[in-house]
mmCIF file with all atom_site columns, C-alpha atoms in Angstrom:
data_model
loop_
_atom_site.group_PDB
_atom_site.id
_atom_site.type_symbol
_atom_site.label_atom_id
_atom_site.label_alt_id
_atom_site.label_comp_id
_atom_site.label_asym_id
_atom_site.label_entity_id
_atom_site.label_seq_id
_atom_site.pdbx_PDB_ins_code
_atom_site.Cartn_x
_atom_site.Cartn_y
_atom_site.Cartn_z
_atom_site.occupancy
_atom_site.B_iso_or_equiv
_atom_site.pdbx_formal_charge
_atom_site.auth_seq_id
_atom_site.auth_comp_id
_atom_site.auth_asym_id
_atom_site.auth_atom_id
_atom_site.pdbx_PDB_model_num
ATOM 1   C CA . UNK A 1 1   ? 14.351 -4.092  -40.548 1.00 0.00 ? 1   UNK A CA 1
ATOM 2   C CA . UNK A 1 2   ? 13.703 -4.274  -44.249 1.00 0.00 ? 2   UNK A CA 1
ATOM 3   C CA . UNK A 1 3   ? 16.375 -4.878  -46.867 1.00 0.00 ? 3   UNK A CA 1
ATOM 4   C CA . UNK A 1 4   ? 14.946 -1.946  -48.862 1.00 0.00 ? 4   UNK A CA 1
ATOM 5   C CA . UNK A 1 5   ? 14.706 0.633   -46.107 1.00 0.00 ? 5   UNK A CA 1
ATOM 6   C CA . UNK A 1 6   ? 13.954 3.954   -47.785 1.00 0.00 ? 6   UNK A CA 1
ATOM 7   C CA . UNK A 1 7   ? 13.753 7.420   -46.325 1.00 0.00 ? 7   UNK A CA 1
ATOM 8   C CA . UNK A 1 8   ? 10.333 9.108   -46.409 1.00 0.00 ? 8   UNK A CA 1
ATOM 9   C CA . UNK A 1 9   ? 9.880  12.702  -47.601 1.00 0.00 ? 9   UNK A CA 1
ATOM 10  C CA . UNK A 1 10  ? 9.577  13.855  -43.974 1.00 0.00 ? 10  UNK A CA 1
ATOM 11  C CA . UNK A 1 11  ? 12.709 11.893  -43.068 1.00 0.00 ? 11  UNK A CA 1
ATOM 12  C CA . UNK A 1 12  ? 14.628 13.495  -45.952 1.00 0.00 ? 12  UNK A CA 1
ATOM 13  C CA . UNK A 1 13  ? 13.457 16.927  -44.770 1.00 0.00 ? 13  UNK A CA 1
ATOM 14  C CA . UNK A 1 14  ? 14.779 16.175  -41.285 1.00 0.00 ? 14  UNK A CA 1
ATOM 15  C CA . UNK A 1 15  ? 18.147 15.009  -42.632 1.00 0.00 ? 15  UNK A CA 1
ATOM 16  C CA . UNK A 1 16  ? 18.421 18.045  -44.913 1.00 0.00 ? 16  UNK A CA 1
ATOM 17  C CA . UNK A 1 17  ? 17.667 20.358  -41.969 1.00 0.00 ? 17  UNK A CA 1
ATOM 18  C CA . UNK A 1 18  ? 21.121 19.503  -40.589 1.00 0.00 ? 18  UNK A CA 1
ATOM 19  C CA . UNK A 1 19  ? 22.807 21.204  -43.540 1.00 0.00 ? 19  UNK A CA 1
ATOM 20  C CA . UNK A 1 20  ? 23.434 24.858  -44.245 1.00 0.00 ? 20  UNK A CA 1
ATOM 21  C CA . UNK A 1 21  ? 21.215 24.764  -47.354 1.00 0.00 ? 21  UNK A CA 1
ATOM 22  C CA . UNK A 1 22  ? 18.378 22.304  -46.720 1.00 0.00 ? 22  UNK A CA 1
ATOM 23  C CA . UNK A 1 23  ? 16.452 23.169  -49.903 1.00 0.00 ? 23  UNK A CA 1
ATOM 24  C CA . UNK A 1 24  ? 19.546 22.531  -52.041 1.00 0.00 ? 24  UNK A CA 1
ATOM 25  C CA . UNK A 1 25  ? 20.021 19.140  -50.390 1.00 0.00 ? 25  UNK A CA 1
ATOM 26  C CA . UNK A 1 26  ? 16.378 18.215  -51.003 1.00 0.00 ? 26  UNK A CA 1
ATOM 27  C CA . UNK A 1 27  ? 16.669 19.387  -54.624 1.00 0.00 ? 27  UNK A CA 1
ATOM 28  C CA . UNK A 1 28  ? 19.764 17.195  -55.080 1.00 0.00 ? 28  UNK A CA 1
ATOM 29  C CA . UNK A 1 29  ? 17.883 14.193  -53.686 1.00 0.00 ? 29  UNK A CA 1
ATOM 30  C CA . UNK A 1 30  ? 14.934 14.885  -55.994 1.00 0.00 ? 30  UNK A CA 1
ATOM 31  C CA . UNK A 1 31  ? 17.287 14.812  -59.002 1.00 0.00 ? 31  UNK A CA 1
ATOM 32  C CA . UNK A 1 32  ? 19.569 12.040  -57.714 1.00 0.00 ? 32  UNK A CA 1
ATOM 33  C CA . UNK A 1 33  ? 17.811 9.994   -55.019 1.00 0.00 ? 33  UNK A CA 1
ATOM 34  C CA . UNK A 1 34  ? 20.630 7.447   -55.038 1.00 0.00 ? 34  UNK A CA 1
ATOM 35  C CA . UNK A 1 35  ? 23.318 10.023  -54.138 1.00 0.00 ? 35  UNK A CA 1
ATOM 36  C CA . UNK A 1 36  ? 24.901 9.876   -50.678 1.00 0.00 ? 36  UNK A CA 1
ATOM 37  C CA . UNK A 1 37  ? 25.347 13.298  -49.052 1.00 0.00 ? 37  UNK A CA 1
ATOM 38  C CA . UNK A 1 38  ? 27.745 14.655  -46.444 1.00 0.00 ? 38  UNK A CA 1
ATOM 39  C CA . UNK A 1 39  ? 25.873 16.418  -43.637 1.00 0.00 ? 39  UNK A CA 1
ATOM 40  C CA . UNK A 1 40  ? 27.135 18.253  -40.548 1.00 0.00 ? 40  UNK A CA 1
ATOM 41  C CA . UNK A 1 41  ? 26.517 16.852  -37.077 1.00 0.00 ? 41  UNK A CA 1
ATOM 42  C CA . UNK A 1 42  ? 25.693 18.727  -33.908 1.00 0.00 ? 42  UNK A CA 1
ATOM 43  C CA . UNK A 1 43  ? 22.427 20.519  -34.671 1.00 0.00 ? 43  UNK A CA 1
ATOM 44  C CA . UNK A 1 44  ? 19.799 18.023  -35.874 1.00 0.00 ? 44  UNK A CA 1
ATOM 45  C CA . UNK A 1 45  ? 21.716 14.930  -34.766 1.00 0.00 ? 45  UNK A CA 1
ATOM 46  C CA . UNK A 1 46  ? 25.017 13.452  -33.629 1.00 0.00 ? 46  UNK A CA 1
ATOM 47  C CA . UNK A 1 47  ? 26.279 10.143  -34.989 1.00 0.00 ? 47  UNK A CA 1
ATOM 48  C CA . UNK A 1 48  ? 27.971 7.347   -33.070 1.00 0.00 ? 48  UNK A CA 1
ATOM 49  C CA . UNK A 1 49  ? 29.958 4.966   -35.278 1.00 0.00 ? 49  UNK A CA 1
ATOM 50  C CA . UNK A 1 50  ? 30.565 1.403   -34.095 1.00 0.00 ? 50  UNK A CA 1
ATOM 51  C CA . UNK A 1 51  ? 31.916 -1.766  -35.735 1.00 0.00 ? 51  UNK A CA 1
ATOM 52  C CA . UNK A 1 52  ? 29.053 -3.480  -37.581 1.00 0.00 ? 52  UNK A CA 1
ATOM 53  C CA . UNK A 1 53  ? 28.837 -6.666  -35.473 1.00 0.00 ? 53  UNK A CA 1
ATOM 54  C CA . UNK A 1 54  ? 28.942 -4.797  -32.176 1.00 0.00 ? 54  UNK A CA 1
ATOM 55  C CA . UNK A 1 55  ? 26.446 -2.274  -33.565 1.00 0.00 ? 55  UNK A CA 1
ATOM 56  C CA . UNK A 1 56  ? 24.099 -5.129  -34.402 1.00 0.00 ? 56  UNK A CA 1
ATOM 57  C CA . UNK A 1 57  ? 24.315 -6.305  -30.797 1.00 0.00 ? 57  UNK A CA 1
ATOM 58  C CA . UNK A 1 58  ? 23.579 -2.766  -29.599 1.00 0.00 ? 58  UNK A CA 1
ATOM 59  C CA . UNK A 1 59  ? 20.553 -2.566  -31.908 1.00 0.00 ? 59  UNK A CA 1
ATOM 60  C CA . UNK A 1 60  ? 19.289 -5.905  -30.616 1.00 0.00 ? 60  UNK A CA 1
ATOM 61  C CA . UNK A 1 61  ? 19.480 -4.597  -27.046 1.00 0.00 ? 61  UNK A CA 1
ATOM 62  C CA . UNK A 1 62  ? 17.814 -1.292  -27.979 1.00 0.00 ? 62  UNK A CA 1
ATOM 63  C CA . UNK A 1 63  ? 14.909 -3.006  -29.720 1.00 0.00 ? 63  UNK A CA 1
ATOM 64  C CA . UNK A 1 64  ? 14.511 -6.121  -27.527 1.00 0.00 ? 64  UNK A CA 1
ATOM 65  C CA . UNK A 1 65  ? 15.049 -4.623  -24.062 1.00 0.00 ? 65  UNK A CA 1
ATOM 66  C CA . UNK A 1 66  ? 15.030 -0.855  -24.508 1.00 0.00 ? 66  UNK A CA 1
ATOM 67  C CA . UNK A 1 67  ? 13.253 2.053   -26.134 1.00 0.00 ? 67  UNK A CA 1
ATOM 68  C CA . UNK A 1 68  ? 14.252 1.287   -29.742 1.00 0.00 ? 68  UNK A CA 1
ATOM 69  C CA . UNK A 1 69  ? 16.608 3.361   -31.832 1.00 0.00 ? 69  UNK A CA 1
ATOM 70  C CA . UNK A 1 70  ? 16.634 6.434   -33.967 1.00 0.00 ? 70  UNK A CA 1
ATOM 71  C CA . UNK A 1 71  ? 17.762 6.206   -37.590 1.00 0.00 ? 71  UNK A CA 1
ATOM 72  C CA . UNK A 1 72  ? 20.614 3.756   -38.214 1.00 0.00 ? 72  UNK A CA 1
ATOM 73  C CA . UNK A 1 73  ? 22.818 3.436   -41.292 1.00 0.00 ? 73  UNK A CA 1
ATOM 74  C CA . UNK A 1 74  ? 25.711 1.258   -42.429 1.00 0.00 ? 74  UNK A CA 1
ATOM 75  C CA . UNK A 1 75  ? 28.692 2.962   -44.033 1.00 0.00 ? 75  UNK A CA 1
ATOM 76  C CA . UNK A 1 76  ? 32.008 1.280   -44.908 1.00 0.00 ? 76  UNK A CA 1
ATOM 77  C CA . UNK A 1 77  ? 31.609 -1.591  -42.478 1.00 0.00 ? 77  UNK A CA 1
ATOM 78  C CA . UNK A 1 78  ? 30.525 0.568   -39.542 1.00 0.00 ? 78  UNK A CA 1
ATOM 79  C CA . UNK A 1 79  ? 27.098 1.098   -38.104 1.00 0.00 ? 79  UNK A CA 1
ATOM 80  C CA . UNK A 1 80  ? 26.076 4.733   -37.696 1.00 0.00 ? 80  UNK A CA 1
ATOM 81  C CA . UNK A 1 81  ? 23.645 5.298   -34.827 1.00 0.00 ? 81  UNK A CA 1
ATOM 82  C CA . UNK A 1 82  ? 21.950 8.695   -35.089 1.00 0.00 ? 82  UNK A CA 1
ATOM 83  C CA . UNK A 1 83  ? 21.753 10.210  -31.618 1.00 0.00 ? 83  UNK A CA 1
ATOM 84  C CA . UNK A 1 84  ? 20.516 13.316  -29.854 1.00 0.00 ? 84  UNK A CA 1
ATOM 85  C CA . UNK A 1 85  ? 22.706 16.410  -30.344 1.00 0.00 ? 85  UNK A CA 1
ATOM 86  C CA . UNK A 1 86  ? 25.325 16.556  -27.604 1.00 0.00 ? 86  UNK A CA 1
ATOM 87  C CA . UNK A 1 87  ? 25.658 12.761  -27.369 1.00 0.00 ? 87  UNK A CA 1
ATOM 88  C CA . UNK A 1 88  ? 29.013 12.743  -29.157 1.00 0.00 ? 88  UNK A CA 1
ATOM 89  C CA . UNK A 1 89  ? 30.463 15.045  -26.526 1.00 0.00 ? 89  UNK A CA 1
ATOM 90  C CA . UNK A 1 90  ? 28.936 13.307  -23.491 1.00 0.00 ? 90  UNK A CA 1
ATOM 91  C CA . UNK A 1 91  ? 29.241 9.599   -24.418 1.00 0.00 ? 91  UNK A CA 1
ATOM 92  C CA . UNK A 1 92  ? 33.075 9.391   -24.222 1.00 0.00 ? 92  UNK A CA 1
ATOM 93  C CA . UNK A 1 93  ? 33.065 10.840  -20.696 1.00 0.00 ? 93  UNK A CA 1
ATOM 94  C CA . UNK A 1 94  ? 30.356 8.379   -19.624 1.00 0.00 ? 94  UNK A CA 1
ATOM 95  C CA . UNK A 1 95  ? 32.410 5.507   -21.047 1.00 0.00 ? 95  UNK A CA 1
ATOM 96  C CA . UNK A 1 96  ? 35.494 6.768   -19.217 1.00 0.00 ? 96  UNK A CA 1
ATOM 97  C CA . UNK A 1 97  ? 33.535 7.050   -15.985 1.00 0.00 ? 97  UNK A CA 1
ATOM 98  C CA . UNK A 1 98  ? 32.244 3.488   -16.353 1.00 0.00 ? 98  UNK A CA 1
ATOM 99  C CA . UNK A 1 99  ? 35.841 2.232   -16.797 1.00 0.00 ? 99  UNK A CA 1
ATOM 100 C CA . UNK A 1 100 ? 36.932 3.511   -13.379 1.00 0.00 ? 100 UNK A CA 1
ATOM 101 C CA . UNK A 1 101 ? 38.559 0.179   -12.463 1.00 0.00 ? 101 UNK A CA 1
ATOM 102 C CA . UNK A 1 102 ? 40.095 -0.798  -15.801 1.00 0.00 ? 102 UNK A CA 1
ATOM 103 C CA . UNK A 1 103 ? 43.472 0.843   -15.171 1.00 0.00 ? 103 UNK A CA 1
ATOM 104 C CA . UNK A 1 104 ? 43.882 -0.405  -11.612 1.00 0.00 ? 104 UNK A CA 1
ATOM 105 C CA . UNK A 1 105 ? 44.034 -4.115  -12.305 1.00 0.00 ? 105 UNK A CA 1
ATOM 106 C CA . UNK A 1 106 ? 40.304 -4.622  -11.923 1.00 0.00 ? 106 UNK A CA 1
ATOM 107 C CA . UNK A 1 107 ? 37.962 -4.889  -14.844 1.00 0.00 ? 107 UNK A CA 1
ATOM 108 C CA . UNK A 1 108 ? 35.648 -2.036  -15.700 1.00 0.00 ? 108 UNK A CA 1
ATOM 109 C CA . UNK A 1 109 ? 32.048 -2.505  -16.762 1.00 0.00 ? 109 UNK A CA 1
ATOM 110 C CA . UNK A 1 110 ? 32.819 -1.334  -20.293 1.00 0.00 ? 110 UNK A CA 1
ATOM 111 C CA . UNK A 1 111 ? 35.528 -3.913  -21.026 1.00 0.00 ? 111 UNK A CA 1
ATOM 112 C CA . UNK A 1 112 ? 34.618 -5.475  -24.345 1.00 0.00 ? 112 UNK A CA 1
ATOM 113 C CA . UNK A 1 113 ? 33.245 -2.280  -25.848 1.00 0.00 ? 113 UNK A CA 1
ATOM 114 C CA . UNK A 1 114 ? 35.204 -1.508  -29.014 1.00 0.00 ? 114 UNK A CA 1
ATOM 115 C CA . UNK A 1 115 ? 36.281 2.067   -29.725 1.00 0.00 ? 115 UNK A CA 1
ATOM 116 C CA . UNK A 1 116 ? 33.300 4.196   -30.669 1.00 0.00 ? 116 UNK A CA 1
ATOM 117 C CA . UNK A 1 117 ? 33.608 7.077   -33.113 1.00 0.00 ? 117 UNK A CA 1
ATOM 118 C CA . UNK A 1 118 ? 31.597 10.048  -31.885 1.00 0.00 ? 118 UNK A CA 1
ATOM 119 C CA . UNK A 1 119 ? 30.651 12.678  -34.481 1.00 0.00 ? 119 UNK A CA 1
ATOM 120 C CA . UNK A 1 120 ? 29.237 15.883  -33.025 1.00 0.00 ? 120 UNK A CA 1
ATOM 121 C CA . UNK A 1 121 ? 29.470 19.631  -33.440 1.00 0.00 ? 121 UNK A CA 1
ATOM 122 C CA . UNK A 1 122 ? 32.121 20.494  -36.040 1.00 0.00 ? 122 UNK A CA 1
ATOM 123 C CA . UNK A 1 123 ? 32.042 17.018  -37.630 1.00 0.00 ? 123 UNK A CA 1
ATOM 124 C CA . UNK A 1 124 ? 30.257 15.741  -40.722 1.00 0.00 ? 124 UNK A CA 1
ATOM 125 C CA . UNK A 1 125 ? 29.141 12.290  -41.851 1.00 0.00 ? 125 UNK A CA 1
ATOM 126 C CA . UNK A 1 126 ? 28.165 10.712  -45.132 1.00 0.00 ? 126 UNK A CA 1
ATOM 127 C CA . UNK A 1 127 ? 24.549 9.610   -45.050 1.00 0.00 ? 127 UNK A CA 1
ATOM 128 C CA . UNK A 1 128 ? 23.278 6.926   -47.421 1.00 0.00 ? 128 UNK A CA 1
ATOM 129 C CA . UNK A 1 129 ? 21.010 7.766   -50.340 1.00 0.00 ? 129 UNK A CA 1
ATOM 130 C CA . UNK A 1 130 ? 17.371 8.438   -49.562 1.00 0.00 ? 130 UNK A CA 1
ATOM 131 C CA . UNK A 1 131 ? 16.346 5.963   -52.254 1.00 0.00 ? 131 UNK A CA 1
ATOM 132 C CA . UNK A 1 132 ? 18.266 3.391   -54.180 1.00 0.00 ? 132 UNK A CA 1
ATOM 133 C CA . UNK A 1 133 ? 17.539 0.370   -56.320 1.00 0.00 ? 133 UNK A CA 1
ATOM 134 C CA . UNK A 1 134 ? 20.424 -1.422  -54.592 1.00 0.00 ? 134 UNK A CA 1
ATOM 135 C CA . UNK A 1 135 ? 19.508 -0.238  -51.076 1.00 0.00 ? 135 UNK A CA 1
ATOM 136 C CA . UNK A 1 136 ? 19.445 -3.776  -49.686 1.00 0.00 ? 136 UNK A CA 1
ATOM 137 C CA . UNK A 1 137 ? 22.822 -4.853  -51.072 1.00 0.00 ? 137 UNK A CA 1
ATOM 138 C CA . UNK A 1 138 ? 24.831 -1.649  -50.940 1.00 0.00 ? 138 UNK A CA 1
ATOM 139 C CA . UNK A 1 139 ? 27.662 -1.236  -48.426 1.00 0.00 ? 139 UNK A CA 1
ATOM 140 C CA . UNK A 1 140 ? 26.103 2.152   -47.652 1.00 0.00 ? 140 UNK A CA 1
ATOM 141 C CA . UNK A 1 141 ? 22.451 1.833   -46.693 1.00 0.00 ? 141 UNK A CA 1
ATOM 142 C CA . UNK A 1 142 ? 19.797 2.592   -44.105 1.00 0.00 ? 142 UNK A CA 1
ATOM 143 C CA . UNK A 1 143 ? 18.919 -0.095  -41.561 1.00 0.00 ? 143 UNK A CA 1
ATOM 144 C CA . UNK A 1 144 ? 16.390 2.135   -39.807 1.00 0.00 ? 144 UNK A CA 1
ATOM 145 C CA . UNK A 1 145 ? 15.494 4.970   -42.166 1.00 0.00 ? 145 UNK A CA 1
ATOM 146 C CA . UNK A 1 146 ? 14.296 8.358   -40.934 1.00 0.00 ? 146 UNK A CA 1
ATOM 147 C CA . UNK A 1 147 ? 10.565 8.594   -41.483 1.00 0.00 ? 147 UNK A CA 1
ATOM 148 C CA . UNK A 1 148 ? 9.435  11.722  -39.607 1.00 0.00 ? 148 UNK A CA 1
ATOM 149 C CA . UNK A 1 149 ? 10.473 15.365  -39.344 1.00 0.00 ? 149 UNK A CA 1
ATOM 150 C CA . UNK A 1 150 ? 11.227 14.856  -35.637 1.00 0.00 ? 150 UNK A CA 1
ATOM 151 C CA . UNK A 1 151 ? 12.531 11.311  -35.082 1.00 0.00 ? 151 UNK A CA 1
ATOM 152 C CA . UNK A 1 152 ? 13.229 10.118  -31.570 1.00 0.00 ? 152 UNK A CA 1
ATOM 153 C CA . UNK A 1 153 ? 16.996 10.043  -30.996 1.00 0.00 ? 153 UNK A CA 1
ATOM 154 C CA . UNK A 1 154 ? 18.667 8.174   -28.123 1.00 0.00 ? 154 UNK A CA 1
ATOM 155 C CA . UNK A 1 155 ? 20.816 10.180  -25.754 1.00 0.00 ? 155 UNK A CA 1
ATOM 156 C CA . UNK A 1 156 ? 24.254 9.238   -24.420 1.00 0.00 ? 156 UNK A CA 1
ATOM 157 C CA . UNK A 1 157 ? 22.906 7.384   -21.370 1.00 0.00 ? 157 UNK A CA 1
ATOM 158 C CA . UNK A 1 158 ? 20.777 5.081   -23.522 1.00 0.00 ? 158 UNK A CA 1
ATOM 159 C CA . UNK A 1 159 ? 23.681 4.450   -25.905 1.00 0.00 ? 159 UNK A CA 1
ATOM 160 C CA . UNK A 1 160 ? 25.953 3.650   -22.951 1.00 0.00 ? 160 UNK A CA 1
ATOM 161 C CA . UNK A 1 161 ? 23.343 1.244   -21.594 1.00 0.00 ? 161 UNK A CA 1
ATOM 162 C CA . UNK A 1 162 ? 23.072 -0.493  -24.987 1.00 0.00 ? 162 UNK A CA 1
ATOM 163 C CA . UNK A 1 163 ? 26.862 -0.690  -25.395 1.00 0.00 ? 163 UNK A CA 1
ATOM 164 C CA . UNK A 1 164 ? 27.348 -2.234  -21.937 1.00 0.00 ? 164 UNK A CA 1
ATOM 165 C CA . UNK A 1 165 ? 24.522 -4.725  -22.574 1.00 0.00 ? 165 UNK A CA 1
ATOM 166 C CA . UNK A 1 166 ? 25.975 -5.611  -25.986 1.00 0.00 ? 166 UNK A CA 1
ATOM 167 C CA . UNK A 1 167 ? 29.426 -6.167  -24.468 1.00 0.00 ? 167 UNK A CA 1
ATOM 168 C CA . UNK A 1 168 ? 27.947 -8.425  -21.788 1.00 0.00 ? 168 UNK A CA 1
ATOM 169 C CA . UNK A 1 169 ? 26.001 -10.407 -24.394 1.00 0.00 ? 169 UNK A CA 1
ATOM 170 C CA . UNK A 1 170 ? 29.227 -11.048 -26.291 1.00 0.00 ? 170 UNK A CA 1
ATOM 171 C CA . UNK A 1 171 ? 30.859 -12.624 -23.245 1.00 0.00 ? 171 UNK A CA 1
ATOM 172 C CA . UNK A 1 172 ? 29.612 -15.934 -21.898 1.00 0.00 ? 172 UNK A CA 1
ATOM 173 C CA . UNK A 1 173 ? 30.232 -16.153 -18.183 1.00 0.00 ? 173 UNK A CA 1
ATOM 174 C CA . UNK A 1 174 ? 30.286 -19.521 -16.427 1.00 0.00 ? 174 UNK A CA 1
ATOM 175 C CA . UNK A 1 175 ? 29.288 -19.585 -12.779 1.00 0.00 ? 175 UNK A CA 1
ATOM 176 C CA . UNK A 1 176 ? 30.333 -23.204 -12.241 1.00 0.00 ? 176 UNK A CA 1
ATOM 177 C CA . UNK A 1 177 ? 33.769 -24.402 -11.251 1.00 0.00 ? 177 UNK A CA 1
ATOM 178 C CA . UNK A 1 178 ? 35.993 -26.023 -13.862 1.00 0.00 ? 178 UNK A CA 1
ATOM 179 C CA . UNK A 1 179 ? 35.347 -29.743 -14.115 1.00 0.00 ? 179 UNK A CA 1
ATOM 180 C CA . UNK A 1 180 ? 37.569 -31.990 -12.026 1.00 0.00 ? 180 UNK A CA 1
ATOM 181 C CA . UNK A 1 181 ? 39.114 -34.444 -14.476 1.00 0.00 ? 181 UNK A CA 1
ATOM 182 C CA . UNK A 1 182 ? 39.084 -37.289 -11.903 1.00 0.00 ? 182 UNK A CA 1
ATOM 183 C CA . UNK A 1 183 ? 35.513 -36.716 -10.704 1.00 0.00 ? 183 UNK A CA 1
ATOM 184 C CA . UNK A 1 184 ? 32.822 -39.299 -11.304 1.00 0.00 ? 184 UNK A CA 1
ATOM 185 C CA . UNK A 1 185 ? 29.827 -37.858 -13.141 1.00 0.00 ? 185 UNK A CA 1
ATOM 186 C CA . UNK A 1 186 ? 26.350 -39.233 -12.579 1.00 0.00 ? 186 UNK A CA 1
ATOM 187 C CA . UNK A 1 187 ? 23.284 -38.451 -14.656 1.00 0.00 ? 187 UNK A CA 1
ATOM 188 C CA . UNK A 1 188 ? 20.642 -37.427 -12.122 1.00 0.00 ? 188 UNK A CA 1
ATOM 189 C CA . UNK A 1 189 ? 18.170 -36.070 -14.655 1.00 0.00 ? 189 UNK A CA 1
ATOM 190 C CA . UNK A 1 190 ? 16.333 -39.443 -14.826 1.00 0.00 ? 190 UNK A CA 1
ATOM 191 C CA . UNK A 1 191 ? 15.845 -40.032 -11.133 1.00 0.00 ? 191 UNK A CA 1
ATOM 192 C CA . UNK A 1 192 ? 12.433 -41.178 -9.990  1.00 0.00 ? 192 UNK A CA 1
#
């Protein structure tokens, strides 16, 4: 993931297609490529907002163990994961379903997942500029920039999978018993 991740012309066309006036959005970006734009969610994409550190863990899971991600941006300390339309509506119910035991004294599988902000139909998000001299240092920037007119976008099941994996990675689980303070310890690693 490059520090100067810029949107291609095809990627800008895809982003602009989410708006009511795509040609006006593209014209604005031609005149001011370093201008962020507010775009509606729900038709071309949904956006799932997560705290930056947790989002980084999700991205690591998506790229190391999964199918990869769609476009990803950082805005005001949150990571914005662009997802398939409908994901914002479905993901909260999947998270709730996974937490079946959390209220009954048992721990659910999604414990450790911070609150996710789901932007779907009727919502809008600010997308970073398509090009910027300060793209690598700006608080608003692309981590994975859109580069095609039809980028692959993860659905709610894949995002749930990544969130659960990221939560598990953040927790170190010990399978051994606590050490007995009076026990004698022998180094057996050098036995012949």
